Coordinates of C-alpha atoms in Angstrom, one line a residue:
Chain A
X1 CA 7.9 14.9 -26.0
X2 CA 4.8 16.7 -23.6
X3 CA 5.6 16.9 -19.9
X4 CA 3.1 13.9 -19.1
X5 CA 4.6 11.7 -21.7
X6 CA 8.2 12.5 -19.9
X7 CA 6.9 11.9 -16.8
X8 CA 5.4 8.6 -17.4
X9 CA 8.4 7.5 -19.6
X10 CA 10.6 7.8 -16.6
X11 CA 8.3 6.1 -14.3
X12 CA 8.1 3.3 -16.6
X13 CA 11.7 2.4 -16.1
X14 CA 11.2 2.1 -12.6
X15 CA 8.6 -1.2 -13.1
X16 CA 10.5 -4.4 -13.5
X17 CA 10.0 -7.8 -15.2
X18 CA 7.0 -9.7 -13.3
X19 CA 6.3 -7.0 -10.9
X20 CA 2.1 -6.6 -9.8
X21 CA 1.7 -2.9 -10.4
X22 CA -1.3 -0.6 -9.7
X23 CA -1.6 2.6 -11.9
X24 CA -3.9 5.2 -10.6
X25 CA -6.3 7.4 -12.7
X26 CA -5.2 10.3 -14.9
X27 CA -1.7 10.6 -16.1
X28 CA 0.2 7.5 -14.2
X29 CA -2.4 5.3 -16.7
X30 CA 0.1 6.4 -19.6
X31 CA 2.9 4.6 -17.7
X32 CA 1.6 1.3 -19.5
X33 CA 2.3 2.9 -22.9
X34 CA 6.1 3.1 -21.8
X35 CA 7.2 -0.4 -20.7
X36 CA 10.9 -1.1 -21.8
X37 CA 10.6 -4.2 -24.3
X38 CA 11.4 -7.6 -22.9
X39 CA 9.6 -6.7 -19.8
X40 CA 6.2 -8.2 -18.6
X41 CA 4.5 -6.4 -15.9
X42 CA 1.2 -7.6 -14.6
X43 CA -1.2 -4.7 -13.9
X44 CA -3.8 -4.7 -11.3
X45 CA -7.1 -2.4 -11.4
X46 CA -8.3 -2.6 -8.0
X47 CA -11.9 -3.2 -8.9
X48 CA -10.9 -6.6 -9.5
X49 CA -8.3 -7.8 -12.1
X50 CA -4.8 -8.7 -12.5
X51 CA -3.7 -8.8 -16.6
X52 CA -5.9 -6.1 -17.8
X53 CA -5.2 -4.3 -21.6
X54 CA -6.8 -1.6 -23.4
X55 CA -10.3 -2.4 -24.8
X56 CA -10.8 -4.3 -28.1
X57 CA -12.9 -1.6 -29.9
X58 CA -16.6 -2.4 -30.9
X59 CA -15.9 -5.9 -28.5
X60 CA -16.1 -3.9 -25.3
X61 CA -17.6 -5.7 -22.5
X62 CA -19.9 -3.8 -20.1
X63 CA -18.8 -6.0 -17.1
X64 CA -14.8 -5.4 -17.8
X65 CA -13.8 -2.0 -16.8
X66 CA -10.9 -0.3 -15.1
X67 CA -10.9 2.1 -11.8
X68 CA -12.3 4.7 -14.0
X69 CA -15.1 2.6 -15.2
X70 CA -13.6 2.4 -18.7
X71 CA -13.5 -0.2 -21.1
X72 CA -10.6 -2.7 -20.6
X73 CA -9.6 -6.3 -21.8
X74 CA -8.8 -9.2 -20.4
X75 CA -5.3 -10.6 -21.3
X76 CA -4.7 -14.4 -21.5
X77 CA -3.8 -15.6 -17.8
X78 CA -5.7 -12.0 -16.5
X79 CA -7.9 -13.5 -13.3
X80 CA -10.8 -11.7 -11.6
X81 CA -11.7 -11.1 -8.1
X82 CA -13.7 -9.2 -5.2
X83 CA -13.2 -6.1 -3.6
X84 CA -11.5 -7.9 -0.6
X85 CA -9.2 -9.9 -2.6
X86 CA -8.5 -6.7 -4.8
X87 CA -7.5 -4.8 -1.1
X88 CA -5.7 -7.6 0.5
X89 CA -3.4 -7.7 -2.7
X90 CA -2.7 -4.2 -1.9
X91 CA -2.9 -3.7 1.7
X92 CA -1.4 -7.3 2.5
X93 CA 2.1 -6.9 0.9
X94 CA 1.6 -8.5 -2.5
X95 CA 1.5 -5.3 -4.8
X96 CA 5.2 -4.5 -6.2
X97 CA 4.2 -0.8 -6.5
X98 CA 1.7 1.4 -7.1
X99 CA 2.0 4.6 -9.4
X100 CA -0.2 7.9 -8.2
X101 CA -0.9 11.3 -8.9
X102 CA -0.3 14.0 -6.0
X103 CA -1.3 17.4 -5.1
X104 CA 1.6 17.8 -2.6
X105 CA 4.4 16.0 -1.5
X106 CA 6.3 17.2 1.9
X107 CA 10.1 17.0 3.0
X108 CA 9.0 13.6 5.5
X109 CA 8.0 12.2 2.0
X110 CA 4.4 12.4 2.7
X111 CA 1.5 12.4 0.0
X112 CA -1.7 14.3 0.2
X113 CA -3.3 13.7 -3.1
X114 CA -7.3 13.1 -2.0
X115 CA -9.1 16.4 -1.7
X116 CA -8.6 20.3 -1.0
X117 CA -11.0 21.1 1.8
X118 CA -14.0 23.4 0.6
X119 CA -13.1 22.9 -3.2
X120 CA -12.7 19.1 -4.2
X121 CA -13.6 16.5 -2.1
X122 CA -13.7 13.3 -4.5
X123 CA -13.4 10.8 -1.9
X124 CA -10.0 8.7 -1.6
X125 CA -10.9 5.7 -3.3
X126 CA -8.2 3.0 -3.0
X127 CA -5.4 5.7 -2.8
X128 CA -5.1 5.1 1.2
X129 CA -4.9 1.6 0.9
X130 CA -2.6 1.8 -2.0
X131 CA 0.0 4.3 -0.2
X132 CA -0.1 2.0 3.0
X133 CA 0.2 -1.2 1.5
X134 CA 2.2 -1.4 -1.6
X135 CA 5.6 -2.4 -1.4
X136 CA 6.6 0.8 -3.2
X137 CA 5.0 4.0 -3.9
X138 CA 5.8 6.0 -6.7
X139 CA 4.0 9.6 -7.1
X140 CA 3.8 11.3 -10.9
X141 CA 3.2 14.8 -11.0
X142 CA 3.6 18.1 -12.5
X143 CA 6.7 19.9 -10.3
X144 CA 4.4 22.9 -10.3
X145 CA 0.9 23.5 -10.5
X146 CA -1.0 26.9 -10.8
X147 CA 2.6 28.5 -10.2
X148 CA 3.1 27.3 -6.9
X149 CA 5.4 24.0 -6.1
X150 CA 3.9 20.9 -5.3
X151 CA 6.5 19.9 -3.0
X152 CA 6.4 21.5 0.0
X153 CA 7.9 21.5 3.5
X154 CA 4.9 20.1 5.1
X155 CA 1.5 19.4 3.4
X156 CA -1.1 21.7 3.9
X157 CA -3.3 19.4 2.3
X158 CA -5.1 16.2 3.9
X159 CA -2.3 13.6 4.1
X160 CA -3.3 10.2 2.3
X161 CA -1.0 8.7 4.5
X162 CA 1.6 9.1 7.0
X163 CA 4.0 6.9 4.9
X164 CA 6.8 8.3 3.1
X165 CA 6.7 7.3 0.0
X166 CA 9.6 5.8 -2.2
X167 CA 10.2 8.2 -5.1
X168 CA 8.5 11.2 -6.9
X169 CA 8.9 12.3 -10.6
X170 CA 7.9 15.1 -11.8
X171 CA 8.3 17.1 -14.9
X172 CA 11.7 18.5 -13.8
X173 CA 13.2 16.0 -11.6
X174 CA 13.0 12.8 -9.8
X175 CA 13.1 13.1 -6.0
X176 CA 13.9 10.2 -3.7
X177 CA 12.6 10.6 -0.3
X178 CA 14.8 9.5 2.7
X179 CA 14.9 9.8 6.4
X180 CA 17.6 12.9 5.8
X181 CA 15.2 14.8 3.3
X182 CA 14.4 14.7 -0.4
X183 CA 17.2 13.8 -2.4
X184 CA 17.9 15.2 -6.1
X185 CA 18.3 12.3 -8.1
X186 CA 17.7 13.3 -11.6
X187 CA 17.0 16.3 -13.9
X188 CA 14.5 16.3 -16.4
X189 CA 16.6 16.6 -20.0
X190 CA 17.3 20.3 -20.4
X191 CA 16.3 21.6 -16.8
X192 CA 19.2 22.3 -14.2
X193 CA 19.5 21.7 -10.9
X194 CA 19.0 25.5 -9.7
X195 CA 15.8 25.4 -11.9
X196 CA 14.9 22.4 -9.9
X197 CA 15.5 23.9 -6.6
X198 CA 14.0 27.6 -7.7
X199 CA 10.7 25.4 -8.6
X200 CA 10.7 23.8 -5.3
X201 CA 9.3 24.8 -2.0
X202 CA 11.4 23.2 0.4
X203 CA 15.0 22.1 0.9
X204 CA 16.4 19.4 -1.6
X205 CA 19.7 17.4 -0.7
X206 CA 21.8 17.7 -4.0
X207 CA 24.4 15.0 -4.5
X208 CA 27.5 15.8 -6.3
X209 CA 26.6 14.5 -9.6
X210 CA 23.0 15.1 -10.5
X211 CA 22.3 12.9 -13.9
X212 CA 19.8 13.6 -16.8
X213 CA 17.0 11.3 -16.4
X214 CA 17.9 8.0 -18.7
X215 CA 15.1 8.7 -21.0
Chain B
X1 CA -39.2 -21.4 -7.4
X2 CA -40.3 -19.4 -4.0
X3 CA -37.5 -17.2 -4.6
X4 CA -38.3 -15.6 -7.5
X5 CA -40.5 -11.9 -7.3
X6 CA -41.6 -9.4 -9.5
X7 CA -39.4 -6.4 -9.9
X8 CA -42.1 -4.0 -8.6
X9 CA -43.2 -6.6 -5.4
X10 CA -39.1 -6.6 -4.7
X11 CA -38.7 -3.2 -4.3
X12 CA -42.1 -2.5 -2.6
X13 CA -39.9 -4.4 0.0
X14 CA -38.0 -1.3 0.6
X15 CA -39.2 1.2 2.6
X16 CA -38.4 5.2 3.0
X17 CA -35.5 5.5 4.6
X18 CA -33.9 1.6 4.5
X19 CA -29.9 1.2 4.4
X20 CA -29.0 -0.2 1.1
X21 CA -25.6 -1.9 0.0
X22 CA -25.6 -1.6 -3.2
X23 CA -23.4 -3.5 -5.5
X24 CA -21.3 -2.0 -8.4
X25 CA -17.6 0.1 -9.5
X26 CA -18.8 3.1 -11.4
X27 CA -22.0 1.6 -12.1
X28 CA -20.4 -1.6 -13.4
X29 CA -22.0 -4.8 -11.1
X30 CA -24.9 -2.3 -9.9
X31 CA -28.1 -3.6 -10.7
X32 CA -29.6 -1.7 -12.8
X33 CA -33.5 -2.4 -12.9
X34 CA -33.4 -2.3 -9.3
X35 CA -32.5 0.8 -9.5
X36 CA -34.7 2.4 -12.2
X37 CA -37.3 1.0 -9.7
X38 CA -36.2 2.9 -6.8
X39 CA -36.7 5.9 -8.3
X40 CA -39.6 5.0 -10.2
X41 CA -41.2 4.1 -6.6
X42 CA -40.3 7.5 -5.4
X43 CA -38.3 6.1 -2.2
X44 CA -37.3 8.5 -0.2
X45 CA -34.5 9.5 2.9
X46 CA -32.2 6.2 2.0
X47 CA -28.7 5.3 3.0
X48 CA -26.9 4.0 0.4
X49 CA -23.6 2.0 1.5
X50 CA -21.6 1.5 -2.1
X51 CA -18.5 1.9 -3.5
X52 CA -19.0 5.2 -5.3
X53 CA -21.9 7.3 -6.6
X54 CA -21.0 6.6 -10.4
X55 CA -21.9 9.5 -12.9
X56 CA -24.8 11.3 -13.7
X57 CA -27.7 9.1 -15.3
X58 CA -25.7 5.6 -14.4
X59 CA -26.3 3.4 -11.4
X60 CA -26.1 5.1 -8.0
X61 CA -26.3 8.2 -9.8
X62 CA -29.8 7.7 -10.6
X63 CA -31.2 7.8 -6.8
X64 CA -28.8 10.9 -6.1
X65 CA -30.3 12.8 -9.1
X66 CA -34.0 11.4 -8.1
X67 CA -33.2 13.0 -4.4
X68 CA -33.8 9.3 -2.9
X69 CA -30.7 9.3 -0.8
X70 CA -30.2 11.0 2.6
X71 CA -26.8 9.7 3.3
X72 CA -23.9 8.0 1.2
X73 CA -21.4 5.8 2.6
X74 CA -18.8 5.6 0.1
X75 CA -14.8 5.5 -0.9
X76 CA -15.1 8.1 -3.9
X77 CA -17.8 10.6 -5.2
X78 CA -15.6 12.6 -7.1
X79 CA -16.8 11.6 -10.8
X80 CA -20.4 12.7 -9.9
X81 CA -20.7 16.4 -9.4
X82 CA -24.5 16.1 -8.2
X83 CA -23.7 14.2 -5.1
X84 CA -20.7 16.8 -4.6
X85 CA -23.1 19.7 -4.9
X86 CA -25.9 18.0 -2.7
X87 CA -23.1 17.3 0.2
X88 CA -21.8 20.7 -0.1
X89 CA -25.7 22.3 0.0
X90 CA -26.3 20.1 3.0
X91 CA -28.4 17.9 1.5
X92 CA -26.9 14.7 1.3
X93 CA -24.7 13.0 4.2
X94 CA -21.5 12.0 3.1
X95 CA -19.2 9.5 4.9
X96 CA -16.1 8.7 3.2
X97 CA -14.5 5.6 3.8
X98 CA -11.0 4.2 2.3
X99 CA -12.1 1.6 -0.3
X100 CA -10.4 -1.0 0.9
X101 CA -11.5 -0.3 4.7
X102 CA -15.2 -0.5 3.0
X103 CA -14.6 -3.6 1.9
X104 CA -13.4 -5.0 5.1
X105 CA -16.1 -3.3 7.0
X106 CA -19.1 -5.0 4.6
X107 CA -17.1 -8.1 5.0
X108 CA -16.5 -7.9 9.1
X109 CA -19.9 -7.9 9.0
X110 CA -21.1 -10.7 6.9
X111 CA -18.3 -12.9 8.5
X112 CA -19.3 -12.1 11.8
X113 CA -16.5 -10.2 13.1
X114 CA -16.4 -7.4 15.7
X115 CA -14.4 -5.0 13.4
X116 CA -11.0 -5.1 11.7
X117 CA -7.8 -3.7 12.1
X118 CA -6.5 -1.8 9.5
X119 CA -3.1 0.3 8.7
X120 CA -5.0 2.3 6.6
X121 CA -5.9 6.1 7.4
X122 CA -3.5 6.1 10.5
X123 CA -2.4 9.4 11.0
X124 CA -4.8 11.0 8.7
X125 CA -8.2 12.3 8.6
X126 CA -9.6 9.0 8.8
X127 CA -8.3 8.3 12.3
X128 CA -10.5 11.1 14.0
X129 CA -12.6 9.6 16.6
X130 CA -11.6 6.4 16.2
X131 CA -10.0 3.5 18.7
X132 CA -6.3 2.7 17.7
X133 CA -5.0 -0.8 18.8
X134 CA -1.4 -1.4 18.4
X135 CA -0.3 -5.2 17.5
X136 CA 3.6 -5.7 18.2
X137 CA 4.7 -2.4 17.6
X138 CA 2.1 -1.6 15.2
X139 CA -0.3 1.2 15.2
X140 CA -3.8 -0.3 13.3
X141 CA -7.3 1.7 13.5
X142 CA -10.2 -0.3 14.4
X143 CA -12.6 -0.2 11.9
X144 CA -16.4 -1.5 12.8
X145 CA -18.9 -3.9 10.3
X146 CA -21.1 -2.0 8.4
X147 CA -24.7 -3.7 8.5
X148 CA -27.4 -3.0 5.7
X149 CA -31.2 -3.9 5.8
X150 CA -31.1 -4.7 1.8
X151 CA -28.1 -5.8 -0.3
X152 CA -29.1 -5.1 -4.2
X153 CA -26.5 -7.4 -5.8
X154 CA -25.9 -8.0 -9.7
X155 CA -24.9 -11.2 -10.8
X156 CA -24.3 -12.5 -14.3
X157 CA -26.2 -15.9 -13.5
X158 CA -28.8 -17.3 -10.8
X159 CA -29.8 -20.6 -10.4
X160 CA -33.2 -21.1 -9.6
X161 CA -32.0 -22.2 -5.8
X162 CA -30.2 -18.7 -5.9
X163 CA -26.5 -19.9 -6.4
X164 CA -24.7 -16.6 -7.7
X165 CA -22.2 -16.5 -10.2
X166 CA -20.5 -13.2 -11.0
X167 CA -18.7 -11.9 -14.3
X168 CA -15.3 -10.2 -14.4
X169 CA -14.9 -7.1 -12.9
X170 CA -18.6 -6.5 -12.1
X171 CA -18.0 -8.9 -9.0
X172 CA -16.6 -5.9 -7.1
X173 CA -18.5 -5.6 -3.7
X174 CA -21.2 -7.9 -4.8
X175 CA -20.1 -11.0 -3.0
X176 CA -19.0 -9.2 0.4
X177 CA -22.6 -7.2 0.3
X178 CA -24.4 -10.2 -0.2
X179 CA -23.6 -11.5 3.4
X180 CA -24.0 -8.5 5.2
X181 CA -27.9 -7.2 5.2
X182 CA -30.9 -8.7 6.7
X183 CA -32.6 -9.2 2.8
X184 CA -30.5 -9.9 -0.2
X185 CA -32.2 -9.2 -3.3
X186 CA -30.5 -10.2 -6.9
X187 CA -30.8 -8.9 -10.0
X188 CA -29.2 -11.2 -12.4
X189 CA -28.7 -11.0 -16.2
X190 CA -29.8 -15.2 -16.3
X191 CA -31.6 -17.4 -14.9
X192 CA -30.8 -20.5 -15.3
X193 CA -31.9 -24.3 -13.6
X194 CA -30.1 -25.8 -10.8
X195 CA -26.9 -27.3 -11.8
X196 CA -25.9 -25.2 -14.7
X197 CA -23.6 -22.9 -12.5
X198 CA -21.0 -25.5 -11.5
X199 CA -20.1 -25.7 -7.9
X200 CA -16.4 -24.3 -8.1
X201 CA -18.1 -21.3 -9.7
X202 CA -20.7 -20.4 -7.4
X203 CA -19.6 -17.4 -5.7
X204 CA -22.1 -16.4 -3.4
X205 CA -24.2 -20.0 -2.1
X206 CA -27.7 -19.8 -2.3
X207 CA -28.7 -19.6 1.2
X208 CA -27.8 -16.1 1.6
X209 CA -30.1 -15.0 -1.2
X210 CA -33.5 -14.2 -0.2
X211 CA -35.1 -13.0 -3.4
X212 CA -34.3 -13.4 -7.4
X213 CA -35.6 -10.5 -9.6
X214 CA -38.0 -11.9 -12.6
X215 CA -36.6 -11.5 -15.7
X216 CA -38.0 -8.9 -18.1
X217 CA -40.7 -10.5 -20.4
X218 CA -39.4 -9.5 -23.9
X219 CA -40.5 -10.6 -27.5
X220 CA -39.1 -10.1 -30.9

């Protein structure tokens, strides 16, 4: 299993039956493939739909895409709406879970994921609203990028929100930000606690028992 | 049908330097013929308020490539490298606004509100230069209304009065922008007789629409 699949599978276990979920562009979109059997999850795309699925190849509708502009299909029971409604759902506490990619998460559980000054300024899109408003924020990202840990003492990149995220799932570990600090909850299969600590640029709280991800 | 206007005449109403709201999300729900005509007429110095600048060669991406735009107010420009290049080179000014805040700022203008209070952006660079307001112990940013001279709207169907129906995710910012501009120009996929769009399906009532672009004449 590659790293992205591992992260997506682990995140998928967090989604409960009946949840309204928004998946960010990139790695988070993979999560939809691994929803445990028997759970029905409603996926929202912030461009204005609940109840999306992959496209019907050859019958793509130009008026029906995800937030990345890729064709999708609307499942029976889907609903479409304008951008104010879409972000009302997000900001108004109606969205159960948002899964986003990350550039950095710090000791206080704060996320930076929308720009690298001087290098990459794509814009925040819906990320700031999603992190501010979702009931639960899950960050899905590689633990280390270009030799540097993405879990840091204090974010050096501009913050997406000051809200503490609820869970961080990486290719090495599951980490829960709390008011006492970052708690190591699980390690990836074959990864030791020491390896996680070595790949992390800040303190982690390590409980007596750290199980492997239940994949 | 006094609202129906030829494409070239509709775009000729828009002067250089005008402030435009343009519906759409990554080109989906952006009026394609109005964009092409803005490029053909060589408009310059436009301010574009839109969710994004799409991709090169698509939707608003064509206006960016044609150097028609002096200023962009958008939530995302990441999929258009040309917008980023122009921003870094100082050719185009870009104001980035969180997407939900952009929607609410447009809505506030169209709905006659003095602004909106949102938790989005508190404690981030988005807060810089803005007033914060505390309500029942929670901090919000005061975000001001956004208005435009023209709104360029893409609808699935318009009837002869100008009632509009939208399709799926092509709806996005269109109904909000149709309320927030001095002059509203609509490009619809179909123009249908009055009564064809059921009242429940009308998302933009006709009184908001100033012009409907005539359909392209195609034969064979």
